[in-house]
XYZ file of N, CA and C in Angstrom:
693
model
N 43.604 20.643 22.327
C 42.773 20.849 23.123
C 42.612 21.651 24.596
N 40.764 21.902 25.213
C 41.107 23.173 26.217
C 41.630 22.592 27.711
N 41.549 23.128 27.911
C 42.534 22.900 29.692
C 41.651 22.718 30.251
N 39.841 23.005 29.349
C 38.640 22.757 30.625
C 38.309 21.998 30.285
N 38.811 20.629 29.217
C 38.184 19.304 29.056
C 39.832 18.356 28.292
N 39.739 18.049 29.995
C 41.222 16.974 29.971
C 41.108 15.193 29.284
N 42.183 15.645 28.849
C 42.075 14.100 27.971
C 41.612 13.648 28.523
N 41.500 11.910 27.856
C 40.803 10.554 28.879
C 41.483 9.341 27.878
N 41.774 8.203 28.209
C 42.246 7.450 27.520
C 41.427 7.075 26.437
N 41.465 6.156 25.423
C 40.618 5.165 25.110
C 39.635 4.399 25.467
N 40.448 3.456 26.691
C 39.124 2.778 27.307
C 38.289 3.530 28.450
N 38.522 5.054 28.838
C 37.778 6.261 29.893
C 36.777 6.306 28.675
N 36.624 6.632 27.609
C 36.090 7.139 26.507
C 35.126 6.201 25.973
N 35.309 4.652 25.862
C 34.158 4.109 25.817
C 32.968 3.098 26.831
N 34.178 4.104 28.161
C 33.169 3.953 29.312
C 32.480 4.975 29.169
N 32.571 5.825 28.819
C 31.572 6.883 29.220
C 30.628 6.539 28.456
N 30.748 6.665 26.993
C 29.656 6.310 25.929
C 29.188 5.256 26.419
N 28.866 4.307 26.826
C 28.271 3.023 27.523
C 27.803 3.373 28.480
N 28.025 3.947 29.562
C 26.621 4.232 30.293
C 27.694 3.923 31.794
N 26.971 3.590 33.041
C 25.818 3.286 34.120
C 27.274 3.905 34.913
N 27.162 2.971 36.201
C 28.365 3.419 37.402
C 29.898 4.386 37.086
N 30.565 3.068 36.720
C 31.798 3.162 36.164
C 31.951 4.761 35.299
N 31.276 4.676 34.530
C 31.005 5.861 33.196
C 30.934 7.571 34.302
N 29.340 7.150 35.157
C 29.327 8.260 36.043
C 30.575 8.314 37.140
N 31.863 7.765 37.853
C 32.791 8.438 38.187
C 33.470 8.967 37.920
N 34.063 7.944 36.550
C 35.247 8.655 35.461
C 34.427 10.838 35.563
N 32.999 10.200 35.092
C 32.592 11.297 34.995
C 33.052 12.595 35.878
N 32.612 11.967 36.991
C 33.048 13.292 38.147
C 34.204 13.701 38.879
N 35.231 12.481 38.252
C 37.007 12.718 38.812
C 37.057 13.851 37.567
N 36.457 13.741 35.882
C 36.861 14.860 35.307
C 36.791 15.699 35.279
N 35.249 16.079 35.717
C 34.611 17.450 36.430
C 35.385 18.221 37.194
N 35.797 17.386 38.250
C 36.856 17.407 39.682
C 38.101 18.123 39.160
N 38.584 17.060 38.209
C 40.072 18.121 37.452
C 40.051 19.542 36.892
N 38.932 19.274 35.975
C 38.343 20.266 35.318
C 38.163 21.546 36.108
N 37.198 21.319 37.188
C 37.539 23.166 38.533
C 38.763 22.867 39.340
N 39.038 22.308 39.727
C 40.866 22.019 39.780
C 41.646 22.955 38.640
N 42.061 23.040 38.057
C 42.203 23.835 36.591
C 41.837 24.622 36.845
N 41.008 25.059 36.600
C 40.226 26.447 36.629
C 40.323 27.142 37.617
N 40.508 27.244 38.948
C 40.673 27.712 40.085
C 42.442 27.581 40.137
N 43.015 27.275 40.112
C 44.762 26.854 39.772
C 44.952 28.148 38.454
N 44.235 28.539 37.904
C 44.036 28.865 37.001
C 44.013 31.072 37.714
N 42.840 30.730 38.033
C 42.211 32.099 38.815
C 42.818 32.420 39.830
N 44.088 31.593 40.812
C 44.668 32.231 41.750
C 45.521 32.251 40.954
N 46.368 32.121 40.024
C 47.574 32.316 39.593
C 47.567 33.929 38.915
N 46.685 34.169 38.579
C 45.684 35.445 37.682
C 45.501 36.382 39.147
N 44.833 36.104 40.177
C 43.986 36.759 41.365
C 46.105 37.303 41.740
N 46.875 36.134 41.957
C 47.999 36.504 42.458
C 49.227 37.708 41.995
N 48.881 37.309 40.667
C 49.596 38.302 39.588
C 48.993 39.777 39.260
N 47.912 39.446 39.465
C 47.877 41.336 39.961
C 47.434 42.350 40.829
N 47.426 41.473 41.849
C 47.557 41.566 43.584
C 49.059 42.152 43.401
N 49.599 41.234 43.088
C 51.376 42.336 43.105
C 51.413 43.061 42.005
N 50.964 42.927 41.163
C 51.295 44.283 40.176
C 50.211 45.397 40.270
N 49.371 45.647 41.180
C 48.432 46.512 42.052
C 49.268 47.260 43.407
N 50.063 45.895 43.941
C 50.581 46.697 44.985
C 52.249 47.348 44.536
N 52.621 46.433 43.523
C 54.010 47.399 42.734
C 53.355 49.059 42.447
N 52.578 49.239 41.175
C 52.054 49.898 41.430
C 51.686 51.350 42.360
N 51.461 50.921 43.804
C 50.668 51.329 44.522
C 52.404 52.247 45.307
N 53.133 51.232 45.595
C 54.310 51.442 46.271
C 54.430 52.701 44.973
N 55.108 52.777 44.016
C 55.310 53.915 42.924
C 54.962 54.975 42.608
N 53.445 55.054 43.523
C 52.472 55.890 43.452
C 52.749 56.819 45.031
N 53.047 55.910 45.454
C 52.900 56.413 47.138
C 54.302 55.801 47.996
N 55.847 56.019 48.230
C 56.063 55.305 48.538
C 56.270 55.764 49.956
N 57.458 54.803 50.854
C 57.448 54.953 51.909
C 58.907 55.913 51.809
N 58.769 57.213 52.290
C 59.507 58.030 51.861
C 60.188 59.477 53.328
N 59.993 57.729 54.479
C 60.521 58.610 55.760
C 62.104 58.580 55.697
N 62.449 59.313 56.193
C 63.588 59.930 56.128
C 64.117 60.126 54.800
N 63.763 59.678 53.644
C 64.256 60.553 52.742
C 63.700 62.024 52.006
N 64.196 62.317 50.452
C 64.076 63.190 49.992
C 62.558 63.195 49.148
N 62.262 63.788 49.428
C 60.445 63.718 49.163
C 59.571 64.059 50.673
N 59.832 63.915 51.523
C 59.698 63.683 52.809
C 59.958 64.930 53.603
N 59.263 65.327 54.879
C 59.860 66.376 55.820
C 61.265 65.519 56.163
N 62.332 66.422 56.260
C 63.370 66.781 57.123
C 64.368 67.307 58.058
N 64.469 66.631 59.690
C 65.294 67.957 60.154
C 66.328 67.994 59.777
N 66.792 69.335 59.582
C 67.784 69.624 59.064
C 69.185 70.398 59.756
N 68.613 70.504 61.294
C 69.357 71.104 62.690
C 68.522 71.777 63.453
N 69.430 72.259 64.339
C 68.288 72.871 65.274
C 68.328 74.335 64.932
N 67.481 75.421 65.402
C 67.286 76.402 64.424
C 69.044 77.350 65.365
N 69.881 77.401 65.941
C 71.039 77.703 66.622
C 72.216 77.200 65.600
N 72.041 76.621 65.016
C 73.350 76.970 63.988
C 72.547 76.814 62.667
N 71.443 77.830 63.073
C 71.471 78.534 61.314
C 71.198 80.128 61.964
N 73.083 80.738 62.718
C 72.654 82.121 62.704
C 72.412 83.118 61.219
N 71.264 83.665 61.793
C 69.984 84.366 61.037
C 71.303 85.936 60.595
N 71.381 86.684 58.879
C 72.110 87.739 59.029
C 71.150 88.757 57.836
N 71.281 89.983 57.542
C 71.628 90.817 56.573
C 71.680 90.337 55.096
N 70.868 90.324 54.330
C 70.742 89.823 52.949
C 72.521 90.453 52.722
N 73.141 91.499 52.835
C 74.022 91.650 52.562
C 75.668 91.849 53.001
N 75.450 90.564 54.739
C 76.173 89.499 54.876
C 75.921 88.410 55.421
N 75.457 87.711 54.359
C 75.173 86.804 54.090
C 76.228 86.062 53.817
N 76.825 84.677 53.780
C 78.546 83.365 53.070
C 77.571 82.774 53.831
N 78.212 81.766 52.587
C 77.618 79.996 52.541
C 77.572 79.288 53.854
N 77.102 78.617 54.928
C 77.566 78.112 55.988
C 77.680 78.913 56.728
N 77.648 79.962 57.023
C 78.172 80.691 58.345
C 77.093 81.599 58.773
N 76.744 82.432 57.883
C 75.748 83.378 58.052
C 74.790 83.211 57.050
N 73.558 83.192 57.323
C 72.047 83.754 56.519
C 71.932 83.065 55.903
N 72.443 82.079 55.099
C 72.183 80.334 54.044
C 73.200 79.103 54.146
N 72.609 78.658 54.222
C 73.011 76.844 54.516
C 72.782 76.252 53.921
N 73.251 75.067 53.043
C 72.859 74.209 52.631
C 73.088 73.109 52.770
N 72.385 72.138 52.855
C 71.760 70.972 53.106
C 71.584 69.700 51.763
N 72.813 69.095 51.577
C 72.358 68.030 50.678
C 71.391 67.306 50.806
N 71.798 66.935 52.059
C 70.236 65.794 52.226
C 68.836 66.454 51.825
N 68.567 67.639 51.870
C 67.322 67.827 51.729
C 67.098 68.503 50.205
N 68.211 68.851 49.623
C 68.498 69.399 48.017
C 68.287 71.202 48.391
N 68.526 71.703 49.554
C 67.739 72.588 49.846
C 68.928 73.597 50.504
N 69.038 75.036 50.522
C 69.458 75.962 50.833
C 68.711 76.946 51.832
N 69.122 77.352 52.775
C 68.071 77.218 54.203
C 68.685 78.746 54.397
N 67.889 79.488 54.130
C 68.174 81.066 53.985
C 67.147 82.084 55.302
N 68.362 82.429 56.827
C 66.874 82.996 57.825
C 67.575 84.592 57.945
N 66.831 85.365 57.700
C 67.408 86.625 57.530
C 66.935 87.632 58.710
N 67.706 88.026 59.286
C 67.896 89.243 60.686
C 66.241 89.607 60.916
N 65.868 90.002 62.069
C 64.615 90.401 62.371
C 64.488 92.263 61.802
N 65.687 92.661 61.557
C 66.516 94.218 61.279
C 66.366 94.104 59.502
N 65.973 93.142 58.817
C 66.505 93.359 57.558
C 65.438 94.412 57.022
N 65.661 95.335 56.374
C 65.198 96.062 55.440
C 64.986 95.462 54.376
N 63.278 95.149 54.230
C 62.257 94.774 52.901
C 61.895 95.933 52.239
N 61.626 95.512 50.379
C 60.673 96.670 50.160
C 59.893 97.014 50.173
N 58.448 95.861 51.006
C 57.564 95.774 50.442
C 57.260 96.355 52.318
N 56.409 96.545 52.933
C 55.769 96.844 53.975
C 54.639 96.718 54.390
N 54.266 95.936 55.583
C 52.315 95.998 56.247
C 51.970 95.081 55.548
N 50.692 94.790 55.210
C 50.016 93.897 54.198
C 50.837 93.282 52.650
N 51.045 93.703 52.554
C 51.972 93.831 51.336
C 52.987 92.808 51.735
N 53.234 93.235 52.843
C 54.609 92.575 53.169
C 54.252 91.257 53.231
N 53.736 91.325 54.124
C 52.991 89.734 54.892
C 52.332 88.539 54.262
N 51.637 89.126 53.069
C 51.408 88.865 51.973
C 51.880 88.010 51.144
N 53.310 88.721 51.058
C 54.462 88.125 49.477
C 54.832 86.940 50.604
N 54.940 87.165 51.263
C 56.065 86.376 52.147
C 55.701 85.161 52.603
N 53.780 85.087 52.452
C 52.805 83.871 53.100
C 53.716 83.643 52.240
N 52.919 84.029 50.456
C 52.861 83.164 49.327
C 54.246 82.889 48.753
N 55.054 83.055 48.974
C 56.744 82.596 49.022
C 56.733 81.687 50.120
N 56.130 81.435 50.575
C 56.540 80.426 51.739
C 57.551 80.582 52.881
N 57.349 81.836 53.122
C 58.267 82.607 54.770
C 58.002 81.871 55.524
N 58.464 81.306 56.252
C 58.029 81.223 58.136
C 58.598 82.128 58.904
N 58.060 83.057 59.469
C 58.093 83.857 60.609
C 58.780 83.297 61.915
N 60.017 83.751 62.746
C 59.944 82.786 63.745
C 59.189 83.944 65.078
N 59.829 83.437 66.025
C 59.262 84.367 66.845
C 60.150 85.688 68.165
N 61.112 85.036 67.464
C 62.199 86.466 67.109
C 61.471 87.515 66.321
N 60.939 86.938 65.170
C 61.503 88.547 64.429
C 61.577 88.278 63.307
N 62.993 87.348 63.475
C 63.656 86.465 62.109
C 62.634 86.087 61.351
N 63.504 85.187 59.611
C 62.682 85.033 59.081
C 63.370 84.157 58.024
N 62.672 82.401 57.503
C 63.334 81.657 56.937
C 62.585 81.119 55.600
N 63.435 80.939 54.982
C 63.081 80.537 53.713
C 63.775 78.750 53.605
N 63.189 78.321 52.749
C 64.062 76.991 52.158
C 64.173 76.715 50.611
N 65.025 76.753 50.082
C 65.255 77.020 48.532
C 65.176 75.652 47.842
N 64.816 75.481 47.505
C 65.346 74.115 46.289
C 66.551 74.899 45.724
N 67.688 73.349 45.944
C 69.118 73.880 45.133
C 68.390 74.208 43.243
N 67.897 73.428 42.596
C 67.567 73.471 41.187
C 67.433 74.783 40.531
N 67.603 74.557 39.428
C 68.276 76.717 38.207
C 66.192 75.604 37.804
N 65.201 76.834 38.061
C 64.202 76.574 37.253
C 64.447 76.970 35.537
N 65.519 77.021 35.444
C 65.994 76.980 33.718
C 65.461 75.699 33.291
N 66.749 75.038 33.225
C 67.329 73.842 32.959
C 68.021 72.712 33.892
N 67.852 73.381 35.574
C 67.854 72.497 36.258
C 69.093 71.935 37.123
N 70.021 72.477 36.660
C 71.350 72.571 37.444
C 71.493 73.104 38.689
N 71.704 72.791 39.121
C 72.581 73.188 41.059
C 73.089 74.010 40.726
N 72.219 75.350 41.655
C 72.353 76.293 41.559
C 73.710 77.085 43.219
N 74.661 77.370 42.552
C 75.981 77.803 43.942
C 75.640 78.817 44.706
N 75.972 79.073 45.972
C 75.417 80.665 46.178
C 77.312 80.893 45.958
N 77.157 81.965 45.573
C 78.331 82.850 45.756
C 78.157 84.297 46.679
N 79.272 83.703 47.298
C 79.764 84.926 48.837
C 80.309 86.629 47.551
N 81.152 86.151 46.792
C 81.473 87.600 45.633
C 80.478 87.962 45.308
N 79.428 87.810 45.343
C 77.827 88.720 45.053
C 76.573 88.739 46.073
N 77.441 87.431 47.043
C 75.567 88.109 47.361
C 75.291 87.355 46.838
N 74.489 86.200 46.099
C 73.298 85.768 45.551
C 73.478 84.293 44.993
N 72.554 83.920 44.399
C 72.702 82.890 44.103
C 72.910 82.962 41.923
N 73.747 82.385 41.985
C 74.345 82.370 40.186
C 74.511 81.161 39.401
N 73.805 80.777 38.532
C 73.760 79.774 37.801
C 74.712 79.689 37.092
N 75.196 78.664 37.252
C 77.019 78.698 36.846
C 76.174 78.074 35.083
N 75.426 77.292 34.690
C 75.080 76.663 33.502
C 74.655 77.621 32.803
N 73.854 77.976 32.989
C 73.393 79.227 32.043
C 73.102 80.754 32.262
N 73.277 81.420 33.690
C 73.553 82.859 34.858
C 72.563 83.129 34.695
N 71.687 82.235 35.446
C 70.117 82.992 35.931
C 70.984 83.038 37.072
N 70.069 84.180 37.799
C 70.708 85.070 38.559
C 69.235 84.960 39.698
N 69.786 84.785 41.148
C 68.515 84.860 41.837
C 69.051 85.740 43.537
N 68.252 86.536 44.528
C 68.618 86.650 44.649
C 68.862 86.059 46.493
N 69.276 86.248 47.435
C 69.614 85.578 48.532
C 68.342 85.203 49.102
N 67.304 85.293 48.697
C 65.479 84.564 49.120
C 65.072 84.178 48.012
N 65.934 83.886 47.058
C 65.507 83.326 46.243
C 64.981 83.723 45.010
N 64.543 85.347 45.015
C 63.764 86.093 44.193
C 64.692 85.841 42.426
N 64.327 86.202 41.468
C 64.489 86.055 40.174
C 65.143 87.325 40.407
N 66.182 87.688 39.540
C 67.500 89.255 39.127
C 67.299 89.126 37.838
N 68.175 88.072 37.335
C 67.849 88.109 35.811
C 68.607 86.989 35.083
N 68.603 86.925 33.883
C 69.010 85.359 33.422
C 67.762 85.163 32.751
N 67.934 83.820 31.752
C 66.982 82.923 31.679
C 65.716 82.275 31.775
N 65.790 82.747 33.503
C 65.148 81.706 33.833
C 63.937 82.366 33.868
N 62.795 81.623 34.132
C 61.433 81.512 34.098
C 60.726 82.143 35.405
N 61.076 81.474 36.294
C 60.703 82.522 37.434
C 61.591 82.834 38.385
N 61.050 82.698 40.161
C 62.101 82.472 40.916
C 62.562 81.271 41.480
N 63.517 80.939 42.549
C 63.485 79.722 42.939
C 62.172 79.343 42.986
N 62.168 77.767 42.657
C 61.348 77.107 43.998
C 61.374 76.554 45.009
N 60.693 76.732 46.340
C 60.962 77.227 47.679
C 60.159 75.803 48.298
N 60.678 75.136 49.628
C 60.144 74.033 49.732
C 59.406 74.847 51.331
N 58.298 74.070 52.016
C 57.523 74.518 53.205
C 58.316 73.499 54.064
N 58.358 74.450 54.907
C 58.993 74.390 56.270
C 58.589 74.142 57.961
N 59.008 73.954 59.128
C 58.267 74.476 59.696
C 59.784 74.577 61.141
N 59.026 75.447 62.057
C 60.024 75.568 63.215
C 59.813 75.108 64.557
N 60.803 74.662 64.917
C 60.560 74.686 66.850
C 60.601 75.734 67.795
N 59.820 75.546 68.891
C 59.974 76.549 69.516
C 60.708 77.058 69.933
N 61.726 77.876 70.498
C 62.967 78.575 71.903
C 63.861 77.863 70.641
N 65.353 78.484 70.833
C 66.338 78.255 69.686
C 67.703 76.962 69.798
N 66.639 76.310 70.828
C 67.034 74.432 70.428
C 65.997 73.885 70.197
N 65.224 74.439 68.922
C 63.852 74.301 68.230
C 64.345 73.743 67.518
N 63.710 72.594 66.730
C 64.759 71.648 65.121
C 64.103 72.734 63.654
N 64.758 72.682 62.906
C 64.541 73.553 62.040
C 63.980 72.233 60.580
N 63.201 71.966 60.365
C 62.312 71.436 59.281
C 61.679 71.122 58.200
N 62.638 70.938 56.907
C 62.100 71.508 55.729
C 61.261 69.732 54.821
N 60.026 69.728 54.557
C 58.926 69.628 54.232
C 59.426 69.368 52.228
N 60.557 68.864 51.864
C 60.593 68.242 50.962
C 59.571 68.147 49.769
N 58.649 67.830 50.269
C 57.467 67.034 49.626
C 56.291 67.181 49.065
N 56.776 69.117 49.441
C 55.839 70.407 49.633
C 56.571 71.413 48.805
N 56.491 71.573 47.399
C 56.862 72.350 46.930
C 56.635 73.508 46.422
N 56.556 74.498 46.577
C 55.922 75.912 45.876
C 56.859 76.201 44.535
N 56.665 75.964 43.229
C 57.050 76.506 42.479
C 56.169 77.612 41.216
N 55.562 78.123 41.828
C 54.471 78.835 41.102
C 55.032 80.571 41.557
N 56.235 80.685 42.067
C 56.841 82.024 42.250
C 56.987 83.048 40.722
N 57.005 84.011 40.364
C 56.808 84.874 39.615
C 58.487 85.396 39.342
N 58.768 85.819 38.447
C 59.541 87.060 38.162
C 58.952 88.328 39.395
N 59.936 88.578 39.793
C 58.909 90.141 40.933
C 58.950 91.531 39.953
N 58.207 92.738 40.898
C 58.377 93.748 40.142
C 58.457 94.300 41.199
N 57.843 95.874 40.587
C 57.532 96.279 41.967
C 56.793 96.435 43.235
N 55.777 95.623 42.842
C 55.052 95.482 43.840
C 54.998 93.353 44.252
N 56.059 93.147 44.103
C 55.867 91.761 44.818
C 57.346 91.837 45.148
N 58.361 92.320 44.993
C 59.909 91.904 45.090
C 59.876 92.342 46.730
N 60.566 91.232 47.405
C 60.527 91.312 48.874
C 62.180 92.044 49.298
N 63.112 91.572 48.749
C 64.291 92.330 49.262
C 64.796 92.697 47.672
N 65.238 94.123 48.884
C 66.166 95.425 47.245
C 67.500 94.305 46.255
N 67.399 94.757 45.206
C 68.674 94.068 44.741
C 69.652 93.835 44.827
N 70.821 93.431 44.843
C 71.458 93.587 45.897
C 72.336 94.395 44.970
N 73.989 95.194 45.610
C 74.383 95.793 45.337
C 75.732 96.061 45.076
N 76.666 94.703 44.042
C 77.290 94.039 43.732
C 77.300 93.669 42.295
N 77.949 94.188 41.314
C 78.349 92.799 40.234
C 78.678 91.414 40.146
N 77.609 90.397 39.800
C 78.112 89.619 39.498
C 78.454 88.577 38.415
N 79.896 88.343 38.092
C 80.731 87.771 37.508
C 79.967 86.340 36.563
N 80.109 86.043 35.440
C 79.666 85.055 34.990
C 80.625 83.991 35.627
């Protein structure tokens, strides 16, 4: 029996086939019920579809405010004293870890000696998501994840560089590839700086640059460290 043809009693069947005013009233009632059932089914289908679409949109465009995947303010600039690469020390000078952003913030002193000069340097810094501050120093926000197999890469004070404990991928203070199985340099996030020493440091963890290749003589920004890094 179809939902569009509600059942009737034997008595109603006889009346319907006999005609007359009573038959017309029964037919009208059956039509109204059929419309009601159809509209109810359409309403249920509509609600289900709306819920499914809403869920899909939430998965694609979640509200990430204040969470990893959004722009996170990690502190004031005064909390990140700059240093030359050889003087980097985790959470004290030059390099600072912020687990809420899954980021190492590197702050290079304005008198850092770069491998490149002029427009070559400026172009490479821009392509690798460096931010230049008004005082002449440079900042870069490095994603903590090793680009080889995804392990968290610690910064090693003893060899002034990042060394992955899983398979040995090795990166310079600015995230550039040094050696090991990693296919490219560390990924980095876009970042923005507030004005003045009291300005804030914001890491845009939803904007990732994962295209920085192994550097060569024409693209390496920071000279390779002069200390060995043991396994």
